[in-house]
Amino acid sequence: MMESHRQRAIVSDQSRPLLKRYARLQYDPVRSAWALLSPEKVFWPDEVSLDILKLCDGRHTVLQIVAELAGQYDAAGEDIAPDVEEFLQEWSDRFLVTL
Amino acid sequence: MSDTLLPPIGMLAELTHRCPLQCVYCSNPLELLKADKELSTDAWLALFEEAADLGVLQIHLSGGEPTLRPDLEQFVSCLSRRGVYTNLITAGVGIAEGRLERLRDAGLDHLQLSIQGAHAPTTEKIGNHRGAQEKKLEVARKVVELGLPLTINAPIHRHNIEEVPAFIDLALSLGAQRLEIANVQYAGWALLNRNALMPDREAVERQVEIVEEAQWRLQGILAIDFVAPDYFAIYPKPCMGGWARDAFMVAPDGKVLPCHAAGTIPTLHFERFGEASLTDIWAHSEAFNAFRGDDWMLEPCRSCDRKEIDWGGCRCQAMAIAGNAAATDPACIKSPLHSRMASLIGEANAIPSSNAEDFRYRRIGRA
Ligand code: SF4
Ligand code: SF4
């Protein structure tokens, strides 16, 4: 009963992912690397993850993110879409991204 | 040390040992410091600035009860200005009206609230504080209302292990993001009260099942972190992620330690911030270098393929149970003393539950 207003968000190509307010992506000058700061952990996203996370601004849809990345990486949208969606689902399940 | 030394990522700041609660499982040392031993506002601010320079990205503001420091807002805004992630670890009792708003406005990133029981009488009994539960729930609601992310921390032992399902319901109803089902680590006051706190094996097994089922059912709804009970484990935890590897802690008087129980290792000497800089302590303190990396390891750890996974476990537990801080953590099945863990469980479980209520409450001035 208490769970009724809390449901797992599922990614779709129309989701507009947004990095949570309490998850902070920032450049760390000490280590010369991008860090994602979250309540329990510091993540060190690799280049691809970083490119996805930077587009999690609540304005881009997943479809647009895929198109944007396809352009950047010179790849076919349908090839990268599953990976992008899987990534976003995982980050949503970790409460770091709102879908 | 073969590897190059990396800067620390995390720091636990025990701002004070004062606390309105007297939890029997408290991890603070038995020798609690009085208010007059605490670092001044300026000293903490200087320490935080240096921590940020050194590369610390995340600071847990803890205690005792950190909100007893009236300068907490100043600390949070200093850290927030430096881009350091702040996590306030509070018991949620005695927080004045308007304080949480001010902390949020100062830039607080996250709040972790400890709740000793899912039911009010348990919380009152464990923390020895009447009316604690209502205050905690009020704090939880306020935190969510302010839009701050909330983690509920539930320290688990024999007196509340059956409340795990109720803790899950409570965390959901409060709108928490995360719930930590954290089986008590037997250090500090918890070690003193070990016989009164140790659960039995069946209860631990039931708990594991309940938590695993809930983790699966609530995926994407509530994150449930499980801190397994050491005494029932096969392998130890990578305590602090490895001694002096990427985190450290500072006691209320400015003593800098690799972990909160490190003071129980009598051969180590710890410097105080002010006598030496954080940077110096991190790189050169003998205590920090004593168990860094794997050069110090004895067998079976030395030739074990898990040594970079758990770093030989907890040095303080090795000290407490094996009598040697460099020994393999007896929580490990490969430790020659592993069976000692089972006998300690047996010893505790043999005590009739009426006597198990013989708590030694955490108080400044005597264990
Ligand atoms: S564990 Fe209890 S007594 Fe210890 S600091 Fe936390 S709230 Fe206070
Ligand atoms: S022997 Fe040492 S390194 Fe290997 S698992 Fe046990 S504690 Fe870890």
mmCIF file of C-alpha atoms and ligand atoms in Angstrom, chain B residues 235-236 297 300-301 304-307 310-313 328-329 332-335, ligand 2:
data_model
loop_
_atom_site.group_PDB
_atom_site.id
_atom_site.type_symbol
_atom_site.label_atom_id
_atom_site.label_comp_id
_atom_site.label_asym_id
_atom_site.label_seq_id
_atom_site.Cartn_x
_atom_site.Cartn_y
_atom_site.Cartn_z
ATOM 1 C CA TYR B 235 35.435 -13.489 4.300
ATOM 2 C CA PRO B 236 36.061 -10.179 6.043
ATOM 3 C CA MET B 297 50.782 -8.864 5.665
ATOM 4 C CA PRO B 300 47.640 -16.588 4.975
ATOM 5 C CA CYS B 301 46.929 -13.085 3.608
ATOM 6 C CA CYS B 304 46.070 -14.969 -0.841
ATOM 7 C CA ASP B 305 44.460 -13.923 -4.113
ATOM 8 C CA ARG B 306 41.828 -11.908 -2.238
ATOM 9 C CA LYS B 307 44.357 -9.602 -0.626
ATOM 10 C CA ASP B 310 39.575 -7.177 1.352
ATOM 11 C CA TRP B 311 43.129 -6.084 2.332
ATOM 12 C CA GLY B 312 43.182 -8.712 5.041
ATOM 13 C CA GLY B 313 40.051 -7.332 6.712
ATOM 14 C CA THR B 328 44.479 -12.025 9.366
ATOM 15 C CA ASP B 329 41.055 -10.743 10.433
ATOM 16 C CA CYS B 332 38.155 -14.801 7.465
ATOM 17 C CA ILE B 333 37.685 -18.526 7.109
ATOM 18 C CA LYS B 334 41.404 -18.864 6.357
ATOM 19 C CA SER B 335 42.362 -17.390 9.715
HETATM 20 S S1 SF4 C 2 43.431 -14.688 3.927
HETATM 21 FE FE1 SF4 C 2 43.581 -12.486 4.202
HETATM 22 S S2 SF4 C 2 43.484 -11.629 2.138
HETATM 23 FE FE2 SF4 C 2 42.775 -13.774 2.018
HETATM 24 S S3 SF4 C 2 40.556 -13.636 2.205
HETATM 25 FE FE3 SF4 C 2 41.351 -13.969 4.259
HETATM 26 S S4 SF4 C 2 41.618 -11.902 5.102
HETATM 27 FE FE4 SF4 C 2 41.379 -11.689 2.881
#
